[in-house]
Amino acid sequence: MNPVYLVVGIVVLVIGIVDIVWTTLWVDGGSGPVSGRLTTGIWKGLRAATGDRNRALSLAGPLILILTLATWIGLIWVGWTIVFASEPLAVVNSRTGGPADWWGRFYYVAYTMFTDGNGDYTPVYGGNVWEVASAFTTASGMAFVTLGVSYVLTVLGAVADKRSFASTVTGLGGRSEAFLRTGWNGEDFRGLELTVESLAADLSTLAEQHKSYPILHYYHSEQASRASAVAVPILDEALMLSRYAMPEGQGLDPAIVENGRSSARSYLETLDDSFIDPAPSVPRAPDLERLREDDIPTVSDEAFAESLADLTDRRQRLLGVVEADAWEWPPVEE
């Protein structure tokens, strides 16, 4: 027996299994060490190679998901192949009785992992040891490939939720001022409050989905109107306007505003922990004149500017989210 092959094979298996379990089952763990580096590398490479073209970046999510699944399968496949290579007679040709070469062992592991069927090779040396190893090969293939496929389906469902949220927000307005103007009935924002409350709940769910499936961030939409990295700043800035740009009692219900801003804060914290850094600059301030055009009551420009000064860090983080997804501020024009 070659102990080096045995140790290397077990290490490769452990790396693959840990990465799969880490990524798919550990909700607070984010991406595994292998898949995390893979996703970041592909995203940065595509941005550098394509110049942030939206159509090209829209391929990042599917490409990352496919390569992640392929990496998991490959690690388990290669790991078991090296394990079976540690003993020259662990796998033999069922017709000639001779020891299998590397390709034979590679093929044996493949059909054992995916079909549990009978091929041209069979375990022989060591009696039950390699038969048990073959059984574990089958179990690991079925269990972890199934887990990987289930992960893919869950991610795709979360992508649909994320784009639905974005479409709802941008459908009300492509800028924070437009969002509020849409809900103004001439006297108050009563008709908008139920929608904002629902969006806050959706955003809270989206934040948890990003924490559970970090790959979601790399699903880039070709259209800004369907990008959550665009919609979240629009919603948060609209709630900020209601909180700081309007006289007390004139904006949205304070409880609804605070709930929505809390959901946005959770979303930002999730992305900060994963891959988003605050932008070095501060995004330009909303234009209060756009609100005044519809006779929406506002505070003075000076009072609003003082409030914005206290929100610099949060707004830099919002801008960081927009720029990390290759968009500009404000991303959707009216």
Short mmCIF file of C-alpha atoms in Angstrom, two decimals:
data_model
loop_
_atom_site.label_atom_id
_atom_site.label_comp_id
_atom_site.label_asym_id
_atom_site.label_seq_id
_atom_site.Cartn_x
_atom_site.Cartn_y
_atom_site.Cartn_z
CA MET A 1 0.00 0.00 0.00
CA ASN A 2 1.13 3.54 -0.79
CA PRO A 3 0.32 5.60 2.36
CA VAL A 4 0.99 8.89 0.56
CA TYR A 5 -1.81 8.24 -1.95
CA LEU A 6 -4.12 7.17 0.86
CA VAL A 7 -3.50 10.34 2.88
CA VAL A 8 -3.74 12.64 -0.16
CA GLY A 9 -6.97 11.00 -1.28
CA ILE A 10 -8.55 11.33 2.16
CA VAL A 11 -7.48 14.99 2.36
CA VAL A 12 -9.05 15.75 -1.03
CA LEU A 13 -12.25 13.98 0.05
CA VAL A 14 -12.38 15.93 3.31
CA ILE A 15 -11.85 19.24 1.49
CA GLY A 16 -14.69 18.47 -0.92
CA ILE A 17 -17.12 17.24 1.75
CA VAL A 18 -16.37 20.13 4.11
CA ASP A 19 -16.86 22.68 1.34
CA ILE A 20 -20.18 21.14 0.29
CA VAL A 21 -21.54 20.94 3.84
CA TRP A 22 -20.19 24.40 4.71
CA THR A 23 -21.83 26.03 1.69
CA THR A 24 -25.15 24.19 1.57
CA LEU A 25 -26.01 23.41 5.20
CA TRP A 26 -24.23 25.99 7.38
CA VAL A 27 -26.62 28.95 7.15
CA ASP A 28 -24.30 31.45 8.88
CA GLY A 29 -21.11 30.16 7.31
CA GLY A 30 -21.36 31.73 3.86
CA SER A 31 -19.45 30.04 1.06
CA GLY A 32 -16.97 27.28 1.77
CA PRO A 33 -13.22 27.96 1.47
CA VAL A 34 -13.00 26.45 -2.00
CA SER A 35 -16.29 27.66 -3.51
CA GLY A 36 -15.86 31.11 -1.95
CA ARG A 37 -12.53 31.67 -3.67
CA LEU A 38 -13.91 30.21 -6.90
CA THR A 39 -16.91 32.55 -7.01
CA THR A 40 -14.88 35.66 -6.18
CA GLY A 41 -12.25 34.79 -8.75
CA ILE A 42 -14.76 34.21 -11.55
CA TRP A 43 -16.66 37.42 -10.77
CA LYS A 44 -13.53 39.59 -10.69
CA GLY A 45 -12.20 37.90 -13.81
CA LEU A 46 -15.42 38.52 -15.76
CA ARG A 47 -15.55 42.16 -14.69
CA ALA A 48 -11.94 42.69 -15.74
CA ALA A 49 -12.34 40.83 -19.04
CA THR A 50 -15.69 42.30 -20.11
CA GLY A 51 -15.44 45.87 -18.89
CA ASP A 52 -18.60 45.48 -16.77
CA ARG A 53 -20.85 44.79 -19.75
CA ASN A 54 -24.21 43.73 -18.36
CA ARG A 55 -24.89 40.89 -20.79
CA ALA A 56 -21.54 39.28 -20.05
CA LEU A 57 -21.92 39.74 -16.28
CA SER A 58 -25.37 38.16 -16.42
CA LEU A 59 -23.56 34.88 -17.20
CA ALA A 60 -21.58 35.05 -13.96
CA GLY A 61 -24.25 33.52 -11.73
CA PRO A 62 -25.02 30.47 -13.90
CA LEU A 63 -21.32 29.95 -14.66
CA ILE A 64 -20.35 30.11 -10.99
CA LEU A 65 -23.15 27.75 -10.00
CA ILE A 66 -22.19 25.18 -12.65
CA LEU A 67 -18.47 25.36 -11.82
CA THR A 68 -19.16 25.13 -8.08
CA LEU A 69 -21.21 21.97 -8.55
CA ALA A 70 -18.56 20.56 -10.91
CA THR A 71 -15.83 21.35 -8.37
CA TRP A 72 -17.65 19.50 -5.61
CA ILE A 73 -18.21 16.45 -7.79
CA GLY A 74 -14.63 16.62 -9.03
CA LEU A 75 -13.12 16.74 -5.55
CA ILE A 76 -15.04 13.68 -4.41
CA TRP A 77 -14.34 11.85 -7.67
CA VAL A 78 -10.59 12.57 -7.63
CA GLY A 79 -10.34 11.92 -3.90
CA TRP A 80 -11.79 8.43 -4.16
CA THR A 81 -9.66 7.70 -7.24
CA ILE A 82 -6.48 8.50 -5.31
CA VAL A 83 -7.68 6.42 -2.34
CA PHE A 84 -8.23 3.40 -4.60
CA ALA A 85 -4.82 4.03 -6.17
CA SER A 86 -3.12 3.59 -2.80
CA GLU A 87 -3.32 -0.21 -3.16
CA PRO A 88 -2.22 -1.66 -6.54
CA LEU A 89 -4.73 -4.52 -6.35
CA ALA A 90 -7.61 -2.57 -4.81
CA VAL A 91 -9.34 -2.53 -8.21
CA VAL A 92 -8.77 -5.16 -10.88
CA ASN A 93 -10.03 -5.80 -14.36
CA SER A 94 -12.93 -8.23 -13.99
CA ARG A 95 -12.05 -9.98 -17.27
CA THR A 96 -8.27 -10.29 -17.03
CA GLY A 97 -7.75 -10.13 -13.27
CA GLY A 98 -4.96 -7.61 -13.76
CA PRO A 99 -4.68 -4.43 -11.70
CA ALA A 100 -6.48 -1.38 -13.02
CA ASP A 101 -4.46 1.59 -14.27
CA TRP A 102 -5.25 5.18 -13.30
CA TRP A 103 -7.91 5.55 -15.97
CA GLY A 104 -9.46 2.27 -14.89
CA ARG A 105 -9.69 3.44 -11.28
CA PHE A 106 -11.05 6.80 -12.43
CA TYR A 107 -13.73 4.98 -14.42
CA TYR A 108 -14.48 2.59 -11.56
CA VAL A 109 -15.05 5.45 -9.12
CA ALA A 110 -17.28 7.22 -11.65
CA TYR A 111 -19.73 4.39 -12.17
CA THR A 112 -19.62 3.50 -8.50
CA MET A 113 -20.47 7.09 -7.50
CA PHE A 114 -23.20 7.69 -10.03
CA THR A 115 -24.81 4.33 -10.80
CA ASP A 116 -23.70 1.65 -8.33
CA GLY A 117 -23.69 -0.60 -11.37
CA ASN A 118 -21.31 -3.30 -12.57
CA GLY A 119 -18.51 -2.37 -14.93
CA ASP A 120 -15.28 -3.80 -16.21
CA TYR A 121 -13.53 -3.37 -12.85
CA THR A 122 -14.13 -4.73 -9.38
CA PRO A 123 -12.55 -4.42 -5.91
CA VAL A 124 -10.61 -7.49 -4.90
CA TYR A 125 -7.56 -7.07 -2.66
CA GLY A 126 -8.14 -6.90 1.07
CA GLY A 127 -11.52 -8.55 1.00
CA ASN A 128 -14.18 -6.47 2.65
CA VAL A 129 -12.02 -3.35 3.02
CA TRP A 130 -12.31 -2.21 -0.59
CA GLU A 131 -15.86 -3.46 -0.91
CA VAL A 132 -16.79 -1.23 2.04
CA ALA A 133 -14.81 1.62 0.46
CA SER A 134 -16.83 1.10 -2.71
CA ALA A 135 -20.05 1.29 -0.72
CA PHE A 136 -18.92 4.58 0.82
CA THR A 137 -18.06 5.81 -2.66
CA THR A 138 -21.62 5.14 -3.77
CA ALA A 139 -23.05 6.76 -0.64
CA SER A 140 -20.94 9.90 -0.98
CA GLY A 141 -21.78 10.24 -4.65
CA MET A 142 -25.51 9.90 -4.17
CA ALA A 143 -25.65 12.02 -1.00
CA PHE A 144 -23.46 14.93 -1.98
CA VAL A 145 -24.43 15.13 -5.65
CA THR A 146 -28.08 15.18 -4.57
CA LEU A 147 -27.27 17.83 -1.97
CA GLY A 148 -25.49 19.92 -4.61
CA VAL A 149 -28.40 19.69 -7.05
CA SER A 150 -30.86 20.64 -4.29
CA TYR A 151 -28.66 23.65 -3.52
CA VAL A 152 -28.79 24.72 -7.16
CA LEU A 153 -32.58 24.57 -7.23
CA THR A 154 -32.85 26.54 -3.98
CA VAL A 155 -30.52 29.24 -5.29
CA LEU A 156 -32.53 29.61 -8.49
CA GLY A 157 -35.70 30.10 -6.43
CA ALA A 158 -33.96 32.79 -4.37
CA VAL A 159 -32.80 34.51 -7.57
CA ALA A 160 -36.43 34.75 -8.70
CA ASP A 161 -37.43 36.23 -5.32
CA LYS A 162 -34.63 38.77 -5.48
CA ARG A 163 -35.59 39.96 -8.96
CA SER A 164 -39.26 40.14 -8.02
CA PHE A 165 -38.38 42.40 -5.08
CA ALA A 166 -36.27 44.64 -7.33
CA SER A 167 -38.98 44.92 -9.97
CA THR A 168 -41.54 45.97 -7.36
CA VAL A 169 -39.30 48.70 -5.96
CA THR A 170 -38.15 50.13 -9.29
CA GLY A 171 -41.70 49.89 -10.64
CA LEU A 172 -42.64 52.52 -8.07
CA GLY A 173 -39.72 54.73 -8.99
CA GLY A 174 -36.21 54.64 -10.38
CA ARG A 175 -35.02 57.16 -7.78
CA SER A 176 -35.84 57.66 -4.13
CA GLU A 177 -37.66 60.92 -4.86
CA ALA A 178 -39.76 59.27 -7.57
CA PHE A 179 -40.60 56.39 -5.21
CA LEU A 180 -42.13 58.83 -2.71
CA ARG A 181 -43.84 60.95 -5.36
CA THR A 182 -45.61 57.83 -6.62
CA GLY A 183 -47.17 57.26 -3.19
CA TRP A 184 -48.16 60.88 -2.51
CA ASN A 185 -51.94 61.39 -2.78
CA GLY A 186 -51.84 65.12 -2.24
CA GLU A 187 -52.20 64.86 1.52
CA ASP A 188 -50.20 61.89 2.80
CA PHE A 189 -48.55 58.56 1.89
CA ARG A 190 -51.21 56.30 3.31
CA GLY A 191 -51.56 54.29 0.11
CA LEU A 192 -47.82 53.59 0.04
CA GLU A 193 -47.42 52.33 3.60
CA LEU A 194 -48.77 48.82 3.05
CA THR A 195 -46.46 48.37 0.05
CA VAL A 196 -43.43 49.57 2.02
CA GLU A 197 -44.32 47.23 4.87
CA SER A 198 -44.47 44.30 2.44
CA LEU A 199 -41.19 45.33 0.80
CA ALA A 200 -39.51 45.49 4.20
CA ALA A 201 -40.53 41.90 4.89
CA ASP A 202 -39.28 40.82 1.45
CA LEU A 203 -35.98 42.63 2.05
CA SER A 204 -35.53 40.91 5.40
CA THR A 205 -35.98 37.56 3.64
CA LEU A 206 -33.57 38.62 0.92
CA ALA A 207 -30.93 39.48 3.53
CA GLU A 208 -31.23 36.00 5.03
CA GLN A 209 -31.05 34.41 1.59
CA HIS A 210 -27.85 36.31 0.82
CA LYS A 211 -26.40 35.10 4.11
CA SER A 212 -27.36 31.49 3.35
CA TYR A 213 -26.45 31.60 -0.36
CA PRO A 214 -23.69 34.19 -1.00
CA ILE A 215 -23.69 33.18 -4.66
CA LEU A 216 -26.88 35.26 -5.01
CA HIS A 217 -24.83 38.43 -5.19
CA TYR A 218 -23.19 37.20 -8.38
CA TYR A 219 -26.50 36.77 -10.20
CA HIS A 220 -26.27 40.02 -12.12
CA SER A 221 -29.32 41.22 -14.02
CA GLU A 222 -28.98 42.73 -17.49
CA GLN A 223 -31.52 45.38 -16.46
CA ALA A 224 -31.03 47.74 -13.53
CA SER A 225 -34.76 47.60 -12.84
CA ARG A 226 -34.42 43.92 -11.85
CA ALA A 227 -31.27 44.24 -9.74
CA SER A 228 -31.63 44.13 -5.95
CA ALA A 229 -28.34 46.02 -5.63
CA VAL A 230 -30.20 48.87 -7.31
CA ALA A 231 -33.55 48.48 -5.57
CA VAL A 232 -32.27 48.38 -1.99
CA PRO A 233 -30.59 51.82 -2.19
CA ILE A 234 -33.70 53.28 -3.81
CA LEU A 235 -35.92 51.94 -1.03
CA ASP A 236 -33.54 52.89 1.78
CA GLU A 237 -33.03 56.42 0.43
CA ALA A 238 -36.80 56.85 0.07
CA LEU A 239 -37.27 55.85 3.71
CA MET A 240 -34.42 58.16 4.66
CA LEU A 241 -36.21 61.02 2.90
CA SER A 242 -39.40 60.26 4.80
CA ARG A 243 -37.47 60.20 8.08
CA TYR A 244 -35.18 63.20 7.66
CA ALA A 245 -36.41 65.35 4.76
CA MET A 246 -40.00 65.86 5.90
CA PRO A 247 -41.45 67.63 8.92
CA GLU A 248 -42.51 65.40 11.79
CA GLY A 249 -45.86 63.74 11.10
CA GLN A 250 -45.75 64.43 7.35
CA GLY A 251 -43.93 61.32 6.11
CA LEU A 252 -44.63 57.62 6.26
CA ASP A 253 -45.57 55.96 9.55
CA PRO A 254 -42.35 56.07 11.65
CA ALA A 255 -42.74 52.42 12.68
CA ILE A 256 -42.93 51.32 9.03
CA VAL A 257 -39.94 53.50 8.17
CA GLU A 258 -37.85 52.08 11.00
CA ASN A 259 -38.82 48.52 10.08
CA GLY A 260 -37.80 49.07 6.47
CA ARG A 261 -34.51 50.72 7.40
CA SER A 262 -33.78 47.88 9.81
CA SER A 263 -34.26 45.36 6.99
CA ALA A 264 -31.95 47.39 4.76
CA ARG A 265 -29.36 47.55 7.54
CA SER A 266 -29.50 43.75 7.88
CA TYR A 267 -28.99 43.42 4.11
CA LEU A 268 -25.99 45.75 4.20
CA GLU A 269 -24.43 43.93 7.15
CA THR A 270 -24.81 40.62 5.35
CA LEU A 271 -23.05 41.91 2.25
CA ASP A 272 -20.37 43.66 4.30
CA ASP A 273 -19.51 40.34 5.94
CA SER A 274 -19.19 38.64 2.56
CA PHE A 275 -17.72 40.78 -0.16
CA ILE A 276 -18.82 44.44 -0.16
CA ASP A 277 -16.67 47.34 1.00
CA PRO A 278 -18.07 50.84 1.55
CA ALA A 279 -17.41 53.21 -1.35
CA PRO A 280 -14.69 55.81 -0.69
CA SER A 281 -17.00 58.60 -1.86
CA VAL A 282 -20.49 59.65 -0.77
CA PRO A 283 -23.34 59.36 -3.29
CA ARG A 284 -25.01 62.58 -4.33
CA ALA A 285 -27.89 63.67 -2.19
CA PRO A 286 -31.54 63.28 -3.22
CA ASP A 287 -33.01 66.40 -4.79
CA LEU A 288 -35.69 67.89 -2.52
CA GLU A 289 -36.91 70.08 -5.35
CA ARG A 290 -38.33 66.95 -6.99
CA LEU A 291 -40.54 66.47 -3.93
CA ARG A 292 -41.51 70.13 -3.75
CA GLU A 293 -42.71 70.00 -7.34
CA ASP A 294 -45.57 67.78 -6.09
CA ASP A 295 -46.17 69.98 -3.02
CA ILE A 296 -44.71 67.36 -0.69
CA PRO A 297 -43.69 69.16 2.51
CA THR A 298 -39.95 69.14 3.22
CA VAL A 299 -37.52 70.59 5.73
CA SER A 300 -35.01 73.19 4.64
CA ASP A 301 -32.04 72.21 2.52
CA GLU A 302 -29.71 73.13 5.39
CA ALA A 303 -31.51 70.91 7.91
CA PHE A 304 -31.53 68.02 5.45
CA ALA A 305 -27.82 68.46 4.73
CA GLU A 306 -27.08 68.23 8.48
CA SER A 307 -29.01 64.97 8.69
CA LEU A 308 -27.18 63.55 5.67
CA ALA A 309 -23.84 64.27 7.34
CA ASP A 310 -24.75 61.79 10.08
CA LEU A 311 -25.66 59.14 7.51
CA THR A 312 -22.40 59.22 5.56
CA ASP A 313 -21.24 55.72 6.51
CA ARG A 314 -24.57 54.09 5.66
CA ARG A 315 -24.80 55.88 2.31
CA GLN A 316 -21.23 54.91 1.43
CA ARG A 317 -22.16 51.30 2.09
CA LEU A 318 -25.21 51.67 -0.16
CA LEU A 319 -23.02 53.11 -2.91
CA GLY A 320 -20.60 50.22 -2.38
CA VAL A 321 -23.44 47.76 -3.04
CA VAL A 322 -24.34 49.55 -6.28
CA GLU A 323 -20.75 49.73 -7.55
CA ALA A 324 -19.96 46.13 -6.56
CA ASP A 325 -22.76 45.01 -8.87
CA ALA A 326 -21.37 47.20 -11.70
CA TRP A 327 -24.09 49.87 -11.62
CA GLU A 328 -24.01 53.64 -11.19
CA TRP A 329 -25.84 55.99 -8.79
CA PRO A 330 -28.72 56.60 -9.32
CA PRO A 331 -28.91 53.46 -11.45
CA VAL A 332 -32.42 53.82 -12.92
CA GLU A 333 -33.42 57.00 -14.67
CA GLU A 334 -36.96 58.30 -14.69
#
